[in-house]
Amino acid sequence: MFKKILIANRGEIACRIMRTAQKMGIHCIAVYSTIDDNALHVQMADEAHLLGDAPSIESYLCGDKIIAIAKKYGAQAIHPGYGFLSENADFATACEKANIIFIGPTPAAILAMGSKSNAKEIMTKAKVPCTPGYHGDNQDADFLLQEAKKIGFPVLIKATMGGGGKGMRRVDDAKQFKEALASAQREALSSFGDKNVLLEKYVLNPRHIEIQVMADNHNNALYLFERDCSLQRRHQKIIEEAPGLGISDSLRHKMGDTAVTAAKAIGYKGAGTIEFLLDDQGQFYFMEMNTRLQVEHPVTEMITGFDLVAWQLRIAYGEPLAYQQQDLKLQGHAIEVRLYAEDTQNDFLPATGSIHYLSWPALNKNVRIDSGIQGKDSISSYYDPMMAKLIVHGDTRLAAINELENALKQLHIIGVKNNRGFLQKLIALEDFVDGKINTNFIEEHAIALKMSANTDINPILCAAALQLVLTPSENTLHSADVFSPWYENNGFRLQLPYQRCLHFKYEDEHYAVTVTYNSVSSYTLQIKDKTYAINVYEKTEQSLRFALNESMQTVQIIQQLQQLWVIFDDIEYALQTIEPLQATNVEHEQHGHLTAPMPGAIVAVHVKAGDTVQKDDCLIVMEAMKMEHSIYAPQAGIVREVFYAAGDRVDEGAELLAFD
Ligand code: MV4
């Protein structure tokens, strides 16, 4: 086996690869960017070397630097993980030239699958079912319109070099075709530097079923069953599971055999995934092949009991597959959910910030966390917003959902907005539990997913008030001498019953809590017309145990300046403290200003000073965490000044432009 390898990635996947490699006795070299110098993948590694500044283009995408480090420090092979250089044929070739094994397929296989039309050509020849369509070289608009009519509407225009839904347009009617074509070509050119497109018959309400394949260097290939990745939001996967719902054994074997045929057709080596669209008639069509280890590989590991990274390493080292297809048995059901740093209340914009508190569920053979973060880490806008994956296993799908529900309750990432609560709501939906999922599920359940739980907020307000009363704060006058009676700021006053009124904001509502001090541990709290008798038993930095009207409560409570998070009964509540003066002076909307909704980079500025704009005109395009966001005019007006240009980086809340 290899003695030393380099992992050309970061975050959870770099850690995941190292966990197996180190268990196999392999010395692991990590690489990192300046902002990752304290990251978990660097701490886990046996040695680590700096690549460059935070932007991927100066660090994790620098193939030459990575190969130079591999050579200098004696790595025999490079594992690229997913993303970054994992499907870059030039990088795989450069590794080969440098006499380093690229842990993945050949450059030729990567290239063949990189172009959708090329891939379809190969798959059609290999008799892999493909959606009817046109994937030739003729890109003339009139010709393509004729082809679209032959296919029959609705058709889907796809960018030949595309991915992630970019450069993709559904067309329902011949009249809309040319405009959609022009727009798809523009997007394809700007996103992939290639404006070619192909046409396909649109498959209605499809499911995304993908087959994991493994092929060695000795002409053996196996399929490791399917994953159902139908739960996506704007082409970003959220939940993946295996096996696929309602996939019969005969369909499983048919799709599996087809996937092996597809892999063999391109002389595939290593771990790969064949994506299929499955329609409601049980027909499946080749969509694309991913020539890498995928984010969702753990669900396959859970249902097969295999370690796919170990397989990748053995295959890359030249060992033959140790199993025959009939040796593989599907065991139980696995589900993965992805935890993204994002604001689910604000159009799922990527979120950044520091983690102030982190707790993982208890891990066991049925509950697994793959993560690259640890407490006190910061989430930046430079990389993918996925922070962690939670993977569960059960004998049945319902047992797995039950495990997932329990695990999510115990999982808290405080400080950075994330989709944990959204996932909880998602897996509680009746249609999810019943397995009625397809690629439109999230849109179809948007309203139910927006609803917030109707809980009694008063115990949370009590905890928040106690936190303020019991924590000496920087901006409260008190003695610096801890033995002085004036050091305490728990409200103690000689003679008089002391009262303070504290103000909080929770989900845009203001609340006032009046605290009456009775003794060092006993308080009376008043919220509107309700009165609570409180006895405090224990206060640590991030927890509080108190009796509320004679019922014992234990909460986690995390404070960061004005921000307070209370974890009560496994539910997270985010509150803000409000200074009394502010409480009466409710923030007013700022007119004539537009601010950055998140930190990131300016991609394009579509207006200049003096321009007249209409409501909803696109003014500025920003990018953060690999995703683009357009900033639209909130009303008609004239642009007074633009403060940034394309390429600039901005902080959250930065004023982008002023208009009248
Ligand atoms: C399709 C399709 C319907 N018909 N192709 C989306 C991403 C890209 N890789 C392919 N995609 C689709 N291709 C035909 N002929 C519907 C989708 C699609 C989709 C596919 C899988 C998962 C989620 C999706 C969401 C919207 C559209």
XYZ file of C-alpha atoms and ligand atoms in Angstrom:
687
model
C 0.000 0.000 0.000
C 1.005 3.651 -0.399
C 3.221 4.978 2.386
C 2.504 8.650 1.840
C -0.260 10.505 0.028
C -1.307 14.123 -0.367
C -4.928 15.210 0.073
C -5.640 18.108 -2.280
C -8.756 19.357 -0.536
C -10.121 20.902 2.654
C -13.097 20.572 5.006
C -15.026 17.428 5.716
C -13.827 15.455 2.702
C -10.143 16.050 3.463
C -10.802 14.802 7.025
C -12.857 11.870 5.731
C -10.056 10.720 3.416
C -7.413 11.080 6.127
C -9.451 9.062 8.604
C -9.298 5.997 6.382
C -5.787 6.572 5.033
C -4.334 6.977 8.528
C -6.157 3.844 9.694
C -4.427 2.034 6.820
C -1.066 3.300 8.085
C -0.629 5.881 5.324
C 1.159 9.141 6.169
C -1.083 12.038 5.101
C 0.047 15.398 3.747
C -2.533 18.177 3.917
C -2.426 21.442 2.022
C -4.104 24.620 3.193
C -4.800 28.263 2.488
C -3.937 31.115 4.858
C -7.405 31.212 6.450
C -7.383 27.431 6.959
C -4.145 27.373 8.978
C -6.043 26.244 12.069
C -8.581 24.028 10.299
C -9.373 20.480 11.379
C -7.916 18.959 8.195
C -4.584 20.631 8.968
C -4.645 19.479 12.595
C -5.482 15.905 11.601
C -2.733 15.632 9.001
C 0.671 14.092 9.631
C 2.176 17.090 7.861
C 0.687 20.160 6.205
C 1.948 22.770 3.750
C 0.692 26.222 2.870
C -0.588 26.797 -0.654
C -1.462 30.489 -0.658
C -4.174 33.027 0.082
C -7.782 32.186 0.793
C -9.297 32.417 -2.718
C -9.380 28.890 -4.202
C -7.700 30.157 -7.337
C -4.647 31.008 -5.198
C -4.764 27.858 -3.094
C -6.811 24.690 -3.579
C -6.977 25.157 -7.357
C -3.218 25.617 -7.781
C -2.429 22.256 -9.339
C 1.210 23.161 -9.994
C 1.877 24.149 -6.383
C 0.155 21.006 -5.129
C 2.195 18.744 -7.388
C 5.389 20.572 -6.368
C 4.589 19.958 -2.690
C 3.767 16.297 -3.408
C 7.137 15.882 -5.164
C 9.145 17.786 -2.566
C 7.724 15.854 0.391
C 7.537 12.453 -1.274
C 3.818 11.776 -1.767
C 3.243 8.762 -4.010
C -0.343 9.678 -4.820
C -2.792 12.586 -4.646
C -6.408 12.242 -3.562
C -8.386 15.187 -4.963
C -11.618 14.664 -2.959
C -14.604 16.317 -4.683
C -14.845 19.780 -6.235
C -11.617 21.769 -6.772
C -9.288 19.667 -9.006
C -11.173 16.372 -8.764
C -12.586 16.442 -12.291
C -9.821 18.408 -13.939
C -8.271 16.269 -16.690
C -5.275 18.609 -17.020
C -4.465 18.124 -13.345
C -4.783 14.338 -13.641
C -2.429 14.475 -16.641
C 0.049 16.692 -14.771
C 0.090 14.159 -11.907
C 0.831 11.377 -14.355
C 3.678 13.402 -15.902
C 5.124 14.055 -12.436
C 5.000 10.333 -11.718
C 2.373 10.728 -9.028
C -0.730 8.563 -8.984
C -3.965 10.539 -9.311
C -6.494 8.710 -7.111
C -9.295 8.690 -9.642
C -10.020 7.791 -13.249
C -7.796 8.425 -16.266
C -7.691 11.917 -17.803
C -9.414 10.448 -20.875
C -12.381 9.225 -18.811
C -12.692 12.623 -17.099
C -12.631 14.392 -20.474
C -15.125 11.998 -22.043
C -17.685 12.641 -19.306
C -16.980 16.387 -19.017
C -18.926 17.103 -22.174
C -22.600 16.121 -22.003
C -22.878 15.608 -25.778
C -19.724 13.511 -25.867
C -21.004 11.469 -22.922
C -24.382 10.920 -24.609
C -22.670 9.873 -27.831
C -20.608 7.254 -25.979
C -23.582 6.049 -23.914
C -25.878 5.762 -26.933
C -23.244 3.603 -28.657
C -22.956 1.440 -25.532
C -26.770 1.014 -25.560
C -27.223 2.900 -22.293
C -30.711 4.488 -22.439
C -30.545 8.254 -22.984
C -33.348 10.817 -23.194
C -34.357 11.331 -26.820
C -32.810 14.497 -28.160
C -30.171 16.178 -30.293
C -26.542 16.356 -29.172
C -24.719 17.075 -32.433
C -22.459 19.898 -33.570
C -25.002 21.931 -35.559
C -25.858 24.913 -33.336
C -27.894 26.880 -35.876
C -31.020 28.275 -34.194
C -33.418 27.301 -37.009
C -31.963 23.827 -37.167
C -32.240 23.394 -33.398
C -35.854 24.589 -33.497
C -36.643 21.898 -36.093
C -34.957 19.311 -33.853
C -36.963 20.542 -30.863
C -40.195 20.103 -32.848
C -39.119 16.571 -33.799
C -38.467 15.735 -30.130
C -41.805 17.275 -29.100
C -42.361 19.860 -26.352
C -41.604 20.294 -23.534
C -37.896 20.129 -24.344
C -34.915 20.970 -22.198
C -31.992 22.981 -23.531
C -28.794 22.038 -21.693
C -25.323 23.542 -21.878
C -22.988 20.907 -23.339
C -20.312 21.693 -20.752
C -22.908 22.493 -18.090
C -23.601 21.365 -14.592
C -25.685 22.390 -11.611
C -28.603 23.535 -13.753
C -26.661 26.427 -15.283
C -27.386 27.111 -18.943
C -30.498 24.924 -18.679
C -33.907 26.094 -19.993
C -37.205 24.278 -20.197
C -39.229 25.220 -23.269
C -42.924 24.333 -23.461
C -43.783 25.913 -26.764
C -42.050 26.459 -30.126
C -42.772 30.204 -29.852
C -40.480 30.544 -26.809
C -37.713 28.399 -28.220
C -35.356 30.929 -29.810
C -35.380 33.325 -26.898
C -34.712 30.495 -24.438
C -31.931 29.215 -26.698
C -30.216 32.606 -26.831
C -30.450 32.973 -23.068
C -29.141 29.446 -22.409
C -26.228 30.088 -24.785
C -25.354 33.369 -23.056
C -25.353 31.708 -19.643
C -23.373 28.731 -20.964
C -20.752 31.028 -22.457
C -20.330 33.093 -19.319
C -20.334 30.080 -16.974
C -18.393 27.486 -18.960
C -16.682 29.496 -21.709
C -18.546 27.399 -24.287
C -21.947 28.256 -25.719
C -22.835 24.878 -27.221
C -26.073 23.277 -26.126
C -27.946 20.026 -26.590
C -31.662 19.322 -26.619
C -33.575 16.691 -24.693
C -37.137 15.593 -24.235
C -38.179 16.988 -20.860
C -38.865 14.221 -18.341
C -41.739 15.341 -16.105
C -41.384 15.057 -12.308
C -38.310 12.870 -12.521
C -36.437 11.325 -9.640
C -32.682 11.577 -9.438
C -31.379 8.045 -8.957
C -27.649 7.500 -9.176
C -25.629 4.309 -9.133
C -22.294 4.032 -7.342
C -19.767 2.077 -9.364
C -16.289 0.853 -8.534
C -13.870 -0.312 -11.192
C -10.324 -1.615 -10.820
C -7.358 -1.559 -13.221
C -8.032 -5.189 -14.197
C -11.301 -4.829 -16.109
C -13.534 -5.561 -13.144
C -16.421 -3.289 -12.293
C -19.184 -3.521 -9.705
C -22.201 -1.460 -8.786
C -22.834 -0.628 -5.130
C -26.568 -0.047 -5.579
C -28.343 3.263 -5.897
C -28.825 6.526 -4.059
C -31.949 8.642 -4.315
C -30.905 12.304 -4.459
C -34.259 13.740 -5.445
C -34.435 16.198 -2.546
C -32.638 19.182 -3.970
C -33.085 22.923 -3.815
C -31.996 24.782 -6.934
C -29.731 21.901 -7.915
C -28.135 21.748 -4.501
C -28.649 18.362 -2.891
C -30.049 18.439 0.638
C -31.030 14.884 1.539
C -29.778 11.670 -0.038
C -30.792 8.158 0.794
C -30.121 4.572 -0.118
C -31.710 2.406 -1.279
C -34.063 4.349 -3.532
C -37.706 4.270 -2.551
C -39.798 1.702 -4.301
C -36.914 0.573 -6.498
C -37.624 -3.106 -7.097
C -34.814 -5.634 -7.114
C -35.249 -6.107 -10.842
C -35.032 -2.339 -11.562
C -32.033 -2.096 -9.199
C -30.192 -4.795 -11.106
C -31.167 -3.372 -14.474
C -29.914 0.102 -13.512
C -26.829 -1.387 -11.863
C -25.920 -3.471 -14.908
C -26.468 -0.432 -17.115
C -24.161 1.652 -14.903
C -21.449 -1.016 -15.102
C -21.859 -1.074 -18.891
C -21.485 2.727 -18.914
C -18.333 2.600 -16.772
C -16.801 -0.130 -18.912
C -17.603 1.818 -22.089
C -15.058 4.462 -21.056
C -12.533 2.168 -19.379
C -13.395 3.653 -16.020
C -11.163 3.179 -12.946
C -11.954 3.963 -9.345
C -15.118 5.329 -7.743
C -17.688 6.858 -10.055
C -21.367 7.661 -10.186
C -23.811 7.289 -13.037
C -26.750 9.665 -12.641
C -30.092 8.651 -14.063
C -33.441 10.351 -14.343
C -36.203 7.956 -13.398
C -39.704 8.803 -14.600
C -42.982 7.730 -13.002
C -43.289 4.874 -15.539
C -40.093 3.262 -14.227
C -38.117 4.303 -17.331
C -34.609 5.526 -16.603
C -32.285 7.670 -18.688
C -28.573 8.402 -18.430
C -28.061 11.993 -17.261
C -24.351 12.332 -16.550
C -21.408 10.598 -14.957
C -19.478 12.046 -12.030
C -15.887 10.912 -12.155
C -15.105 11.389 -8.465
C -15.995 10.299 -4.941
C -19.254 12.118 -4.201
C -20.389 14.095 -1.185
C -23.126 11.527 -0.545
C -20.887 8.430 -0.665
C -21.492 7.671 3.058
C -25.059 6.455 2.470
C -23.633 3.791 0.181
C -21.062 2.915 2.850
C -23.855 2.532 5.411
C -25.913 0.119 3.293
C -22.961 -1.955 2.053
C -20.660 -1.843 5.082
C -17.730 -0.928 2.798
C -15.258 1.920 3.122
C -15.211 3.532 -0.323
C -12.073 5.553 0.373
C -10.227 2.337 1.278
C -11.447 0.848 -2.019
C -10.225 3.918 -3.902
C -6.780 3.641 -2.334
C -6.478 -0.091 -3.054
C -7.638 0.358 -6.650
C -5.224 3.253 -7.216
C -2.424 1.084 -5.810
C -3.305 -1.540 -8.404
C -5.137 -4.117 -6.320
C -8.059 -5.944 -7.915
C -11.573 -5.639 -6.488
C -11.935 -8.175 -3.681
C -15.599 -8.954 -4.382
C -17.940 -10.253 -7.056
C -21.283 -8.597 -7.706
C -23.209 -11.455 -6.068
C -21.197 -10.977 -2.827
C -22.709 -7.537 -2.302
C -25.762 -7.340 -0.063
C -27.916 -4.348 0.629
C -28.354 -3.816 4.378
C -31.102 -1.601 5.810
C -31.614 2.024 4.913
C -29.346 5.079 5.165
C -30.096 8.807 4.969
C -27.704 11.738 4.763
C -28.580 15.362 5.417
C -26.265 18.220 4.536
C -25.780 21.038 7.012
C -25.242 24.251 5.120
C -24.219 27.647 6.500
C -27.176 29.514 5.078
C -30.081 31.739 6.055
C -33.188 29.699 5.346
C -35.348 32.718 6.268
C -33.642 34.925 3.706
C -33.745 33.067 0.406
C -31.093 30.580 1.600
C -28.297 33.111 1.191
C -24.963 31.723 2.372
C -24.160 32.694 5.963
C -20.769 33.409 7.480
C -19.485 34.033 10.979
C -17.910 32.331 13.940
C -19.134 29.212 15.648
C -19.681 29.971 19.335
C -21.026 26.600 20.387
C -20.972 23.231 18.684
C -22.540 19.987 19.773
C -22.746 16.767 17.813
C -25.202 13.939 18.500
C -23.925 10.815 20.214
C -22.208 8.784 17.487
C -22.577 5.033 17.072
C -22.812 2.483 14.280
C -26.086 4.043 13.164
C -25.208 7.717 13.560
C -22.248 9.281 11.764
C -21.017 12.852 11.347
C -18.604 13.813 8.586
C -17.439 17.316 9.285
C -14.442 19.543 8.856
C -15.418 22.108 11.451
C -14.790 22.443 15.161
C -15.902 24.868 17.858
C -14.595 28.457 17.437
C -14.013 27.970 13.682
C -15.088 30.731 11.352
C -17.106 30.066 8.227
C -15.894 32.323 5.431
C -17.371 33.138 2.059
C -14.423 31.672 0.179
C -15.512 28.048 -0.017
C -18.541 25.802 -0.248
C -21.112 26.530 2.495
C -21.519 22.869 3.512
C -20.298 22.538 7.122
C -21.086 18.924 7.909
C -23.062 15.859 6.937
C -25.154 13.768 9.279
C -25.644 10.195 8.140
C -27.915 7.690 9.841
C -28.750 4.054 9.326
C -31.674 1.874 10.350
C -33.150 -1.516 9.516
C -35.962 0.264 7.689
C -36.481 3.736 6.255
C -38.750 4.652 9.173
C -36.117 3.524 11.670
C -33.548 5.662 9.847
C -35.871 8.704 9.904
C -36.340 8.148 13.625
C -32.562 8.100 14.167
C -32.252 11.230 12.063
C -34.874 13.073 14.057
C -33.143 12.199 17.340
C -29.702 13.068 16.053
C -30.806 16.441 14.668
C -32.278 17.326 18.059
C -28.867 16.829 19.650
C -26.978 18.702 16.934
C -26.321 22.406 17.444
C -24.134 24.784 15.506
C -24.568 28.170 17.160
C -23.221 31.409 15.759
C -23.576 30.747 12.056
C -27.059 30.566 10.572
C -27.670 27.108 9.185
C -30.381 24.823 7.835
C -30.738 22.511 10.849
C -34.270 23.696 11.660
C -35.222 23.510 7.992
C -34.033 19.887 7.872
C -36.070 19.088 10.977
C -39.195 20.463 9.331
C -38.402 18.682 6.076
C -38.034 15.216 7.593
C -41.190 15.711 9.671
C -43.371 16.303 6.588
C -45.890 13.542 6.051
C -45.019 13.277 2.351
C -41.343 12.808 3.215
C -42.123 10.116 5.770
C -44.438 8.470 3.235
C -41.640 8.583 0.690
C -43.519 10.745 -1.787
C -40.412 12.543 -2.975
C -39.310 13.875 -6.332
C -37.155 16.725 -7.608
C -39.947 19.297 -7.073
C -40.563 18.342 -3.436
C -39.044 21.443 -1.813
C -40.961 23.879 -4.049
C -44.195 21.943 -3.576
C -43.840 22.074 0.217
C -42.450 25.612 0.439
C -45.297 26.912 2.613
C -45.138 24.124 5.198
C -41.357 24.528 5.321
C -41.642 28.252 6.097
C -43.961 27.844 9.079
C -42.388 28.369 12.458
C -43.287 26.331 15.488
C -45.877 27.833 17.776
C -44.157 27.546 21.135
C -44.473 29.422 24.414
C -41.555 31.820 24.296
C -41.797 32.954 27.929
C -39.472 30.313 29.485
C -36.890 31.268 26.876
C -37.273 34.947 27.740
C -36.837 34.043 31.423
C -33.588 32.239 30.635
C -32.374 35.145 28.517
C -33.199 37.634 31.281
C -31.385 35.506 33.872
C -28.366 35.326 31.611
C -28.138 39.128 31.557
C -28.807 39.486 35.270
C -26.230 36.838 36.238
C -23.462 37.792 33.818
C -21.267 40.750 34.725
C -21.252 42.745 31.530
C -18.562 44.997 30.128
C -20.852 47.922 29.702
C -22.453 47.839 33.138
C -20.756 49.901 35.811
C -19.315 47.631 38.461
C -16.209 47.401 40.581
C -13.169 45.666 39.105
C -12.561 44.103 42.525
C -14.274 40.705 42.551
C -14.495 40.800 46.374
C -16.205 44.158 46.425
C -19.986 44.189 46.984
C -20.134 46.521 43.950
C -18.663 43.800 41.713
C -21.872 41.825 41.659
C -24.416 43.039 39.218
C -27.128 40.573 40.086
C -29.388 43.386 41.157
C -28.662 43.266 44.871
C -29.684 46.518 46.575
C -29.777 47.229 50.294
C -33.257 47.940 51.611
C -35.234 48.210 48.383
C -36.640 45.530 46.167
C -34.668 46.173 43.003
C -36.288 45.969 39.602
C -34.820 46.016 36.110
C -36.658 45.931 32.841
C -34.892 44.017 30.086
C -35.806 44.138 26.422
C -35.415 41.441 23.805
C -36.188 40.900 20.168
C -37.236 37.481 18.905
C -38.471 36.842 15.365
C -39.064 40.571 14.825
C -41.215 40.952 17.961
C -40.168 42.992 20.989
C -40.539 41.616 24.507
C -40.041 43.226 27.887
C -39.125 41.217 30.990
C -39.292 42.865 34.404
C -36.925 41.227 36.884
C -37.419 41.677 40.616
C -34.492 40.670 42.802
C -35.443 38.687 45.924
C -32.099 37.102 46.862
C -28.867 36.019 45.141
C -30.678 33.042 43.633
C -34.327 33.993 43.729
C -36.089 36.311 41.323
C -39.589 37.173 40.217
C -40.020 37.736 36.500
C -42.933 39.472 34.858
C -43.702 39.139 31.142
C -46.890 40.986 30.151
C -49.533 39.623 32.555
C -47.600 36.477 33.511
C -45.508 36.169 36.665
C -42.774 33.581 37.179
C -41.039 32.579 40.401
C -37.442 31.689 39.624
C -34.770 29.888 41.622
C -31.343 29.655 40.054
C -29.361 26.480 40.849
C -26.393 26.542 38.528
C -24.882 28.955 36.067
C -21.884 28.073 33.938
C -20.464 29.902 30.966
C -22.891 28.299 28.516
C -25.591 26.696 30.618
C -28.196 27.581 33.174
C -30.257 25.410 35.538
C -33.211 27.067 37.211
C -36.645 26.283 38.611
C -39.471 28.131 36.914
C -42.645 28.028 39.019
C -41.264 24.863 40.637
C -40.336 23.049 37.412
C -36.639 22.456 36.850
C -35.274 23.735 33.532
C -31.839 23.156 32.034
C -30.904 25.287 29.059
C -27.784 26.012 27.064
C -27.310 29.702 26.699
C -24.717 31.305 24.470
C -24.124 35.022 24.406
C -22.167 37.045 21.918
C -22.572 40.780 22.589
C -26.195 41.632 21.691
C -26.879 38.138 20.345
C -28.270 35.423 22.606
C -29.014 31.821 21.709
C -31.056 29.667 24.031
C -31.294 25.911 23.488
C -34.398 24.769 25.305
C -35.866 21.294 24.932
C -33.483 20.726 21.956
C -34.904 23.733 20.122
C -32.695 26.723 19.284
C -33.960 30.266 19.828
C -32.008 33.265 18.588
C -32.726 36.499 20.456
C -31.219 39.945 20.538
C -30.923 42.115 23.588
C -32.161 45.650 23.072
C -30.867 48.640 24.978
C -33.802 50.482 26.627
C -33.302 53.528 24.415
C -33.363 51.433 21.277
C -36.440 49.555 22.428
C -38.652 52.560 21.857
C -36.851 53.604 18.727
C -37.658 50.651 16.465
C -35.273 50.597 13.530
C -36.618 52.276 10.488
C -36.069 51.216 6.924
C -33.237 52.911 5.175
C -34.385 54.353 1.887
C -32.070 55.127 -0.959
C -29.429 52.644 0.169
C -28.669 49.093 -0.880
C -26.465 46.912 1.222
C -24.759 43.580 0.674
C -26.978 40.769 2.004
C -23.911 38.656 2.725
C -20.141 38.959 2.512
C -18.687 38.077 -0.856
C -17.316 39.427 -4.102
C -18.890 41.747 -6.654
C -19.208 39.885 -9.948
C -20.865 42.527 -12.123
C -22.236 46.054 -11.768
C -25.005 46.709 -14.255
C -25.567 50.413 -13.503
C -23.573 53.607 -13.135
C -24.225 56.957 -11.437
C -27.039 58.832 -13.159
C -28.802 55.728 -14.553
C -32.568 55.522 -14.244
C -33.723 52.132 -12.958
C -37.108 50.451 -12.674
C -38.272 48.378 -9.717
C -36.718 44.867 -9.839
C -34.008 45.831 -12.338
C -30.853 43.838 -11.678
C -28.273 46.309 -10.329
C -25.388 44.263 -9.029
C -24.444 40.597 -9.088
C -22.553 39.226 -6.101
C -20.942 35.891 -5.514
C -20.397 34.112 -2.256
C -19.552 30.505 -1.580
C -19.630 29.582 -5.257
C -23.165 30.935 -5.759
C -24.340 34.055 -7.513
C -26.902 36.454 -6.101
C -28.483 39.348 -7.929
C -29.321 42.567 -6.130
C -32.475 44.163 -7.546
C -33.821 47.709 -7.339
C -36.408 47.802 -4.512
C -38.197 50.675 -6.298
C -37.826 52.932 -9.353
C -35.187 55.645 -9.038
C -31.970 57.209 -10.222
C -28.586 55.797 -9.211
C -26.655 58.455 -7.297
C -23.426 56.610 -6.692
C -21.994 53.084 -7.022
C -19.444 52.254 -4.338
C -17.891 49.075 -5.709
C -16.652 47.607 -8.985
C -16.500 44.040 -10.287
C -13.850 42.069 -8.423
C -14.170 43.974 -5.125
C -14.841 42.066 -1.914
C -17.506 43.398 0.420
C -18.589 42.684 3.986
C -22.129 41.851 4.957
C -24.101 45.084 5.277
C -21.663 47.132 3.161
C -23.431 49.916 1.293
C -23.247 48.977 -2.391
C -24.960 51.920 -4.017
C -27.053 54.980 -3.269
C -30.032 56.078 -5.314
C -32.737 58.687 -5.260
C -33.472 16.871 -16.940
C -34.738 17.036 -16.343
C -35.835 16.634 -17.076
N -35.676 16.126 -18.321
N -33.358 16.357 -18.170
C -30.988 19.116 -13.513
C -29.508 19.200 -13.333
C -28.915 18.598 -14.550
N -27.767 17.816 -14.236
C -29.993 17.787 -15.146
N -31.243 18.188 -14.559
C -32.429 17.804 -15.087
N -32.355 17.242 -16.314
C -34.459 16.007 -18.836
N -34.338 15.512 -20.076
C -34.815 17.574 -15.059
C -33.667 17.970 -14.429
C -33.837 18.519 -13.113
C -33.378 17.845 -11.984
C -32.695 16.643 -12.070
C -32.245 15.996 -10.954
C -32.466 16.557 -9.716
C -33.120 17.745 -9.593
C -33.582 18.408 -10.722
C -34.264 19.621 -10.582
C -34.714 20.262 -11.701
C -34.499 19.724 -12.959
